């Protein structure tokens, strides 16, 4: 490991620890998370019997955990900062996981809009909200029967006092580029956000009051999109990212931010925080060497070597015969040097950087700092 990587990791650890050392109030009893692969801790694998192969999980867990990453996700680092255990996937019942401190409904490939026959995941945002409603109803039913399951299930008041986190929308936009024009995609954004707003309203009506809403990152900088849509240099921006994808992400984020402001006005008794992931990730990619990385766009786990090390036909860890030759998508020697893990998702090192920036509070609306690092609870 290079000296600059070691220094970066030390600084990142301190940037995560320091907020809690400053008496930050992370006093949420539970977290309920909704989203896609950026925060999936095993939902798609459990729900569809989908195997996430090694080397996924190699850095922290030392084995695949259903996460599309070499280690921890942003949500894992945020749970650490709140002194809460990692979230178990709602559908993963093997090993009798505890849901006492929350539950994760996020599933890789999920969209905000209802799933279609060609969707990677059937667990769209509306379905995830419905799963939560069933989860809550079932928990309250079991709790009413006695205290036998108290150590496995959230207390009734955890549903009103808990934090509801969201990171979804990436697949609605990125997936649309395979069949729609940029103008058509931009025109669809309000429809996507109506679906998102409906889900928030359903949760609010069930007593949810603390909302933590991530916007979407610079989609044009994902290796997969550069490989598919960036073959024409005129379509790339100064960072080497596909300009149309990032344009769509920026417009989506502007409208999502406006929706959050609207909801802040309508739900005066709720705490609704908008988190600008796009700016954090864009800063990481444009200044990658400053933060100890060597590769801002090339995938760590893939095939083909520089400049992208990515082939859409072979997922990380898989082996396939292509043009008569057996090929395996293997991990790079040091994932801490890479921002991108497998062409679509970030490495643990990149996720750690992003989470450390979230915890500064300056990328949120309303912003937070010191003792108000998370919005005050009702």
CSV table of C-alpha atoms in Angstrom, one decimal:
chain,number,residue,atom,x,y,z
A,1,UNK,CA,0.0,0.0,0.0
A,2,UNK,CA,1.4,3.4,-1.0
A,3,UNK,CA,2.1,6.1,1.6
A,4,UNK,CA,-0.6,8.4,0.1
A,5,UNK,CA,-3.2,5.6,0.3
A,6,UNK,CA,-2.3,5.1,4.0
A,7,UNK,CA,-2.5,8.8,4.8
A,8,UNK,CA,-5.9,9.0,3.0
A,9,UNK,CA,-7.3,6.1,4.9
A,10,UNK,CA,-6.1,7.6,8.2
A,11,UNK,CA,-7.6,11.0,7.4
A,12,UNK,CA,-10.9,9.4,6.3
A,13,UNK,CA,-11.2,7.4,9.5
A,14,UNK,CA,-10.7,10.6,11.5
A,15,UNK,CA,-13.2,12.4,9.4
A,16,UNK,CA,-15.8,9.8,10.2
A,17,UNK,CA,-14.9,9.5,13.9
A,18,UNK,CA,-14.6,13.3,14.6
A,19,UNK,CA,-18.3,14.1,14.2
A,20,UNK,CA,-19.3,11.6,16.9
A,21,UNK,CA,-16.5,12.9,19.1
A,22,UNK,CA,-18.1,16.4,18.8
A,23,UNK,CA,-21.3,15.1,20.6
A,24,UNK,CA,-23.2,14.6,17.4
A,25,UNK,CA,-26.7,13.3,18.0
A,26,UNK,CA,-26.9,10.0,16.2
A,27,UNK,CA,-29.7,8.9,18.5
A,28,UNK,CA,-31.9,7.1,16.0
A,29,UNK,CA,-33.1,3.8,17.4
A,30,UNK,CA,-33.4,2.2,14.0
A,31,UNK,CA,-32.9,2.8,10.3
A,32,UNK,CA,-35.1,1.8,7.4
A,33,UNK,CA,-33.4,1.9,4.0
A,34,UNK,CA,-34.8,2.0,0.5
A,35,UNK,CA,-32.8,2.0,-2.8
A,36,UNK,CA,-30.9,0.1,-5.4
A,37,UNK,CA,-27.5,-1.6,-5.5
A,38,UNK,CA,-25.8,1.4,-4.0
A,39,UNK,CA,-27.2,0.3,-0.7
A,40,UNK,CA,-28.3,-3.3,-1.2
A,41,UNK,CA,-26.9,-5.5,1.6
A,42,UNK,CA,-28.3,-8.8,0.2
A,43,UNK,CA,-31.9,-8.2,-0.9
A,44,UNK,CA,-31.6,-9.1,-4.6
A,45,UNK,CA,-29.5,-12.2,-3.8
A,46,UNK,CA,-32.0,-13.4,-1.2
A,47,UNK,CA,-35.1,-12.4,-3.2
A,48,UNK,CA,-34.1,-14.0,-6.6
A,49,UNK,CA,-31.5,-16.5,-5.5
A,50,UNK,CA,-28.9,-14.4,-7.2
A,51,UNK,CA,-25.3,-15.3,-6.3
A,52,UNK,CA,-22.8,-12.4,-5.9
A,53,UNK,CA,-19.5,-14.1,-6.5
A,54,UNK,CA,-16.0,-13.5,-5.1
A,55,UNK,CA,-14.0,-11.3,-5.2
A,56,UNK,CA,-17.1,-9.2,-4.0
A,57,UNK,CA,-16.7,-8.7,-0.3
A,58,UNK,CA,-13.0,-9.5,-0.2
A,59,UNK,CA,-11.8,-6.3,1.5
A,60,UNK,CA,-13.9,-6.2,4.7
A,61,UNK,CA,-16.2,-9.2,5.0
A,62,UNK,CA,-13.7,-11.6,3.4
A,63,UNK,CA,-16.6,-13.3,1.6
A,64,UNK,CA,-19.5,-12.2,-0.6
A,65,UNK,CA,-22.4,-10.7,1.4
A,66,UNK,CA,-24.8,-9.8,-1.4
A,67,UNK,CA,-23.2,-6.4,-1.7
A,68,UNK,CA,-21.9,-5.3,-5.1
A,69,UNK,CA,-18.6,-4.1,-3.7
A,70,UNK,CA,-15.3,-5.3,-2.5
A,71,UNK,CA,-16.4,-4.3,1.0
A,72,UNK,CA,-18.6,-1.8,2.8
A,73,UNK,CA,-21.2,0.5,1.2
A,74,UNK,CA,-22.0,4.1,2.1
A,75,UNK,CA,-25.0,2.9,4.1
A,76,UNK,CA,-22.6,0.6,6.2
A,77,UNK,CA,-20.3,3.5,7.0
A,78,UNK,CA,-23.4,5.7,8.0
A,79,UNK,CA,-24.7,2.9,10.2
A,80,UNK,CA,-21.2,2.8,11.9
A,81,UNK,CA,-21.3,6.5,12.5
A,82,UNK,CA,-24.7,6.2,14.2
A,83,UNK,CA,-23.3,3.3,16.3
A,84,UNK,CA,-25.8,0.9,14.8
A,85,UNK,CA,-25.2,-2.6,13.3
A,86,UNK,CA,-25.2,-3.1,9.6
A,87,UNK,CA,-28.7,-3.5,8.1
A,88,UNK,CA,-30.0,-6.9,7.3
A,89,UNK,CA,-31.9,-7.4,4.0
A,90,UNK,CA,-35.6,-7.7,4.5
A,91,UNK,CA,-35.8,-11.0,2.5
A,92,UNK,CA,-32.7,-12.6,3.9
A,93,UNK,CA,-34.1,-14.9,6.7
A,94,UNK,CA,-31.2,-17.3,6.7
A,95,UNK,CA,-29.5,-17.3,10.1
A,96,UNK,CA,-32.5,-15.6,11.7
A,97,UNK,CA,-31.1,-12.0,11.4
A,98,UNK,CA,-32.1,-9.3,13.9
A,99,UNK,CA,-34.2,-6.4,12.6
A,100,UNK,CA,-34.2,-4.7,16.0
A,101,UNK,CA,-32.2,-1.7,14.8
A,102,UNK,CA,-33.8,-1.5,11.3
A,103,UNK,CA,-34.3,-3.2,8.0
A,104,UNK,CA,-33.0,-2.8,4.5
A,105,UNK,CA,-35.4,-3.0,1.5
A,106,UNK,CA,-32.9,-1.8,-1.1
A,107,UNK,CA,-32.4,-4.2,-4.0
A,108,UNK,CA,-29.8,-4.1,-6.8
A,109,UNK,CA,-31.3,-3.1,-10.1
A,110,UNK,CA,-34.4,-1.5,-8.6
A,111,UNK,CA,-36.0,1.6,-10.1
A,112,UNK,CA,-38.3,4.2,-8.7
A,113,UNK,CA,-40.9,3.5,-11.4
A,114,UNK,CA,-42.8,0.2,-11.4
A,115,UNK,CA,-40.7,-2.7,-12.7
A,116,UNK,CA,-41.3,-4.1,-16.2
A,117,UNK,CA,-40.8,-7.5,-17.8
A,118,UNK,CA,-37.2,-6.5,-18.7
A,119,UNK,CA,-36.3,-5.1,-15.3
A,120,UNK,CA,-33.3,-6.5,-13.5
A,121,UNK,CA,-35.2,-6.3,-10.2
A,122,UNK,CA,-38.9,-6.6,-9.5
A,123,UNK,CA,-38.4,-4.7,-6.2
A,124,UNK,CA,-39.2,-1.2,-7.4
A,125,UNK,CA,-39.6,1.7,-4.9
A,126,UNK,CA,-43.3,1.3,-4.6
A,127,UNK,CA,-42.9,-2.4,-3.9
A,128,UNK,CA,-40.2,-1.7,-1.3
A,129,UNK,CA,-42.5,0.7,0.5
A,130,UNK,CA,-45.2,-2.0,0.4
A,131,UNK,CA,-42.7,-4.5,1.9
A,132,UNK,CA,-42.0,-2.0,4.7
A,133,UNK,CA,-45.7,-1.6,5.4
A,134,UNK,CA,-46.1,-5.4,5.7
A,135,UNK,CA,-42.9,-5.5,7.8
A,136,UNK,CA,-44.3,-2.9,10.2
A,137,UNK,CA,-47.7,-4.6,10.4
A,138,UNK,CA,-46.2,-8.0,11.1
A,139,UNK,CA,-43.8,-6.6,13.7
A,140,UNK,CA,-46.7,-4.9,15.6
A,141,UNK,CA,-48.7,-8.1,15.4
A,142,UNK,CA,-45.8,-10.2,16.8
A,143,UNK,CA,-45.0,-7.7,19.5
A,144,UNK,CA,-48.6,-7.8,20.7
A,145,UNK,CA,-48.2,-11.5,21.4
A,146,UNK,CA,-45.6,-11.0,24.0
A,147,UNK,CA,-41.9,-10.2,24.6
A,148,UNK,CA,-40.4,-13.4,23.1
A,149,UNK,CA,-39.2,-11.7,19.9
A,150,UNK,CA,-38.3,-8.3,21.4
A,151,UNK,CA,-34.6,-8.7,20.8
A,152,UNK,CA,-35.2,-9.4,17.1
A,153,UNK,CA,-37.8,-6.8,16.2
A,154,UNK,CA,-38.0,-2.9,16.5
A,155,UNK,CA,-40.1,-1.5,19.3
A,156,UNK,CA,-43.3,0.2,18.2
A,157,UNK,CA,-42.0,3.7,18.7
A,158,UNK,CA,-38.9,3.0,16.6
A,159,UNK,CA,-41.1,3.4,13.5
A,160,UNK,CA,-41.8,7.0,14.3
A,161,UNK,CA,-38.4,7.8,15.8
A,162,UNK,CA,-36.3,5.9,13.3
A,163,UNK,CA,-34.5,7.3,10.2
A,164,UNK,CA,-35.7,6.5,6.7
A,165,UNK,CA,-32.9,6.6,4.1
A,166,UNK,CA,-33.3,6.7,0.3
A,167,UNK,CA,-30.8,6.2,-2.5
A,168,UNK,CA,-32.7,5.4,-5.7
A,169,UNK,CA,-33.2,6.8,-9.2
A,170,UNK,CA,-29.9,5.8,-10.8
A,171,UNK,CA,-31.4,2.9,-12.7
A,172,UNK,CA,-34.4,4.9,-14.0
A,173,UNK,CA,-32.1,7.3,-15.7
A,174,UNK,CA,-29.1,5.0,-16.8
A,175,UNK,CA,-31.4,2.2,-18.0
A,176,UNK,CA,-33.4,4.6,-20.1
A,177,UNK,CA,-30.5,5.5,-22.3
A,178,UNK,CA,-30.6,2.1,-23.9
A,179,UNK,CA,-34.0,2.8,-25.5
A,180,UNK,CA,-34.7,6.5,-25.2
A,181,UNK,CA,-33.3,9.8,-26.4
A,182,UNK,CA,-31.9,12.3,-23.9
A,183,UNK,CA,-34.9,14.6,-24.5
A,184,UNK,CA,-37.3,11.7,-23.7
A,185,UNK,CA,-35.3,10.9,-20.6
A,186,UNK,CA,-35.4,14.5,-19.3
A,187,UNK,CA,-39.1,14.7,-20.0
A,188,UNK,CA,-39.7,11.5,-17.9
A,189,UNK,CA,-38.0,12.9,-14.7
A,190,UNK,CA,-41.2,14.5,-13.3
A,191,UNK,CA,-43.0,11.1,-13.7
A,192,UNK,CA,-40.2,9.4,-11.8
A,193,UNK,CA,-40.4,11.9,-9.0
A,194,UNK,CA,-44.2,11.6,-8.7
A,195,UNK,CA,-43.7,7.9,-7.9
A,196,UNK,CA,-41.0,8.8,-5.4
A,197,UNK,CA,-43.3,11.4,-3.7
A,198,UNK,CA,-46.1,8.9,-3.5
A,199,UNK,CA,-43.8,6.5,-1.7
A,200,UNK,CA,-42.7,9.2,0.8
A,201,UNK,CA,-46.3,10.1,1.4
A,202,UNK,CA,-47.2,6.5,2.2
A,203,UNK,CA,-44.4,6.3,4.7
A,204,UNK,CA,-45.3,9.7,6.3
A,205,UNK,CA,-48.9,8.5,6.6
A,206,UNK,CA,-47.5,5.5,8.5
A,207,UNK,CA,-45.8,7.7,11.0
A,208,UNK,CA,-42.3,8.2,9.4
A,209,UNK,CA,-40.9,11.6,10.3
A,210,UNK,CA,-37.1,11.5,9.7
A,211,UNK,CA,-36.2,11.3,6.0
A,212,UNK,CA,-32.6,11.2,4.5
A,213,UNK,CA,-32.8,11.5,0.7
A,214,UNK,CA,-29.7,11.0,-1.4
A,215,UNK,CA,-29.6,12.4,-4.9
A,216,UNK,CA,-28.0,10.5,-7.8
A,217,UNK,CA,-24.3,10.6,-8.7
A,218,UNK,CA,-22.6,11.6,-12.0
A,219,UNK,CA,-23.9,8.7,-14.1
A,220,UNK,CA,-21.7,9.6,-17.0
A,221,UNK,CA,-18.6,8.7,-15.0
A,222,UNK,CA,-19.6,5.1,-14.4
A,223,UNK,CA,-17.3,2.8,-16.4
A,224,UNK,CA,-20.2,0.9,-17.8
A,225,UNK,CA,-21.7,4.1,-19.4
A,226,UNK,CA,-18.3,5.3,-20.7
A,227,UNK,CA,-17.8,1.9,-22.3
A,228,UNK,CA,-21.2,1.8,-24.0
A,229,UNK,CA,-21.9,5.5,-24.8
A,230,UNK,CA,-18.5,7.1,-24.7
A,231,UNK,CA,-17.0,5.7,-27.9
A,232,UNK,CA,-17.5,9.1,-29.6
A,233,UNK,CA,-15.1,11.6,-27.9
A,234,UNK,CA,-17.5,14.4,-28.7
A,235,UNK,CA,-19.9,12.9,-26.2
A,236,UNK,CA,-17.4,13.1,-23.3
A,237,UNK,CA,-16.9,16.0,-20.9
A,238,UNK,CA,-13.6,17.3,-19.6
A,239,UNK,CA,-13.4,14.5,-17.0
A,240,UNK,CA,-13.9,11.7,-19.6
A,241,UNK,CA,-17.5,11.2,-18.6
A,242,UNK,CA,-20.5,10.8,-20.8
A,243,UNK,CA,-22.0,14.3,-20.8
A,244,UNK,CA,-25.6,13.3,-21.6
A,245,UNK,CA,-25.8,10.9,-18.6
A,246,UNK,CA,-24.5,13.5,-16.2
A,247,UNK,CA,-26.8,16.1,-17.7
A,248,UNK,CA,-29.7,13.9,-16.9
A,249,UNK,CA,-28.5,13.3,-13.4
A,250,UNK,CA,-28.1,17.0,-12.7
A,251,UNK,CA,-31.6,17.8,-13.9
A,252,UNK,CA,-33.0,14.9,-11.9
A,253,UNK,CA,-31.2,16.2,-8.8
A,254,UNK,CA,-32.5,19.8,-9.4
A,255,UNK,CA,-36.0,18.5,-9.5
A,256,UNK,CA,-35.5,16.1,-6.6
A,257,UNK,CA,-34.1,19.0,-4.5
A,258,UNK,CA,-37.2,21.1,-5.4
A,259,UNK,CA,-39.4,18.2,-4.3
A,260,UNK,CA,-37.6,17.9,-1.0
A,261,UNK,CA,-38.1,21.7,-0.4
A,262,UNK,CA,-41.8,21.2,-1.2
A,263,UNK,CA,-42.1,18.3,1.2
A,264,UNK,CA,-40.3,20.3,3.9
A,265,UNK,CA,-43.1,22.9,3.6
A,266,UNK,CA,-45.9,20.4,3.5
A,267,UNK,CA,-44.7,18.2,6.3
A,268,UNK,CA,-43.8,20.7,9.0
A,269,UNK,CA,-43.5,18.1,11.7
A,270,UNK,CA,-41.0,16.0,9.6
A,271,UNK,CA,-37.3,16.3,9.2
A,272,UNK,CA,-36.5,16.0,5.5
A,273,UNK,CA,-32.8,16.2,4.5
A,274,UNK,CA,-31.6,16.3,0.9
A,275,UNK,CA,-28.0,15.0,0.5
A,276,UNK,CA,-26.0,16.1,-2.5
A,277,UNK,CA,-24.1,12.9,-3.5
A,278,UNK,CA,-23.5,14.2,-7.0
A,279,UNK,CA,-21.2,17.0,-5.8
A,280,UNK,CA,-19.3,14.7,-3.5
A,281,UNK,CA,-18.7,12.0,-6.2
A,282,UNK,CA,-17.9,14.6,-8.9
A,283,UNK,CA,-15.3,16.2,-6.6
A,284,UNK,CA,-13.8,12.7,-5.9
A,285,UNK,CA,-13.5,11.9,-9.6
A,286,UNK,CA,-12.2,15.3,-10.7
A,287,UNK,CA,-9.6,15.4,-7.8
A,288,UNK,CA,-9.0,11.7,-7.4
A,289,UNK,CA,-5.2,11.9,-6.9
A,290,UNK,CA,-5.7,14.4,-4.0
A,291,UNK,CA,-7.7,11.8,-2.1
A,292,UNK,CA,-5.2,9.0,-2.7
A,293,UNK,CA,-6.7,7.3,-5.8
A,294,UNK,CA,-4.9,6.4,-9.0
A,295,UNK,CA,-7.9,5.4,-11.2
A,296,UNK,CA,-11.1,7.6,-11.3
A,297,UNK,CA,-13.0,5.7,-14.0
A,298,UNK,CA,-11.3,2.4,-14.8
A,299,UNK,CA,-12.9,-0.6,-13.1
A,300,UNK,CA,-10.9,-2.6,-10.5
A,301,UNK,CA,-12.8,-5.9,-11.1
A,302,UNK,CA,-13.2,-6.7,-14.8
A,303,UNK,CA,-11.4,-7.7,-17.9
A,304,UNK,CA,-9.7,-6.0,-20.8
A,305,UNK,CA,-7.1,-3.9,-19.0
A,306,UNK,CA,-6.7,-0.1,-19.5
A,307,UNK,CA,-8.3,2.2,-20.2
A,308,UNK,CA,-11.6,0.8,-18.7
A,309,UNK,CA,-11.0,-2.8,-17.8
A,310,UNK,CA,-14.7,-3.5,-18.4
A,311,UNK,CA,-16.7,-5.9,-20.6
A,312,UNK,CA,-20.5,-5.8,-20.1
A,313,UNK,CA,-20.7,-9.6,-20.9
A,314,UNK,CA,-18.7,-10.6,-17.8
A,315,UNK,CA,-19.7,-9.5,-14.3
A,316,UNK,CA,-17.1,-9.2,-11.6
A,317,UNK,CA,-16.1,-12.7,-10.5
A,318,UNK,CA,-17.6,-14.5,-13.4
A,319,UNK,CA,-15.9,-16.7,-16.0
A,320,UNK,CA,-17.2,-17.0,-19.5
A,321,UNK,CA,-16.0,-18.2,-22.9
A,322,UNK,CA,-15.7,-15.3,-25.3
A,323,UNK,CA,-14.5,-15.9,-28.9
A,324,UNK,CA,-13.4,-19.3,-27.9
A,325,UNK,CA,-11.3,-18.2,-24.9
A,326,UNK,CA,-12.2,-18.6,-21.2
A,327,UNK,CA,-12.1,-15.2,-19.5
A,328,UNK,CA,-12.5,-14.4,-15.8
A,329,UNK,CA,-13.3,-10.9,-14.4
A,330,UNK,CA,-10.7,-10.6,-11.6
A,331,UNK,CA,-10.0,-7.9,-9.1
A,332,UNK,CA,-7.1,-5.5,-9.3
A,333,UNK,CA,-4.2,-5.9,-6.9
A,334,UNK,CA,-5.2,-2.9,-4.7
A,335,UNK,CA,-8.8,-1.7,-4.8
A,336,UNK,CA,-7.9,1.3,-2.6
A,337,UNK,CA,-6.4,2.9,-5.7
A,338,UNK,CA,-9.7,2.7,-7.6
A,339,UNK,CA,-12.9,4.7,-7.4
A,340,UNK,CA,-14.9,2.2,-9.4
A,341,UNK,CA,-15.2,-1.4,-8.4
A,342,UNK,CA,-16.9,-3.4,-11.1
A,343,UNK,CA,-17.9,-0.8,-13.7
A,344,UNK,CA,-21.2,0.2,-12.0
A,345,UNK,CA,-20.4,0.4,-8.3
A,346,UNK,CA,-17.8,2.1,-6.1
A,347,UNK,CA,-15.0,0.5,-4.2
A,348,UNK,CA,-15.1,0.4,-0.4
A,349,UNK,CA,-12.4,3.1,-0.4
A,350,UNK,CA,-14.5,5.4,-2.5
A,351,UNK,CA,-17.6,4.6,-0.4
A,352,UNK,CA,-15.6,5.5,2.7
A,353,UNK,CA,-14.6,8.9,1.2
A,354,UNK,CA,-18.2,9.6,0.1
A,355,UNK,CA,-19.6,8.8,3.6
A,356,UNK,CA,-17.0,10.9,5.3
A,357,UNK,CA,-18.1,13.9,3.2
A,358,UNK,CA,-21.8,13.2,3.9
A,359,UNK,CA,-21.0,13.3,7.6
A,360,UNK,CA,-19.5,16.8,7.3
A,361,UNK,CA,-23.0,18.1,6.8
A,362,UNK,CA,-22.1,20.7,4.3
A,363,UNK,CA,-23.5,18.8,1.4
A,364,UNK,CA,-27.0,18.6,2.9
A,365,UNK,CA,-30.1,20.8,2.8
A,366,UNK,CA,-30.6,21.8,5.5
A,367,UNK,CA,-26.9,21.7,6.3
A,368,UNK,CA,-25.7,20.3,9.6
A,369,UNK,CA,-22.6,20.5,11.8
A,370,UNK,CA,-21.5,19.8,15.3
A,371,UNK,CA,-24.2,18.6,17.5
A,372,UNK,CA,-26.8,18.9,14.7
A,373,UNK,CA,-25.0,16.4,12.4
A,374,UNK,CA,-28.3,14.7,11.9
A,375,UNK,CA,-31.6,16.7,11.8
A,376,UNK,CA,-33.3,16.9,15.3
A,377,UNK,CA,-35.9,14.3,15.9
A,378,UNK,CA,-39.5,15.1,16.6
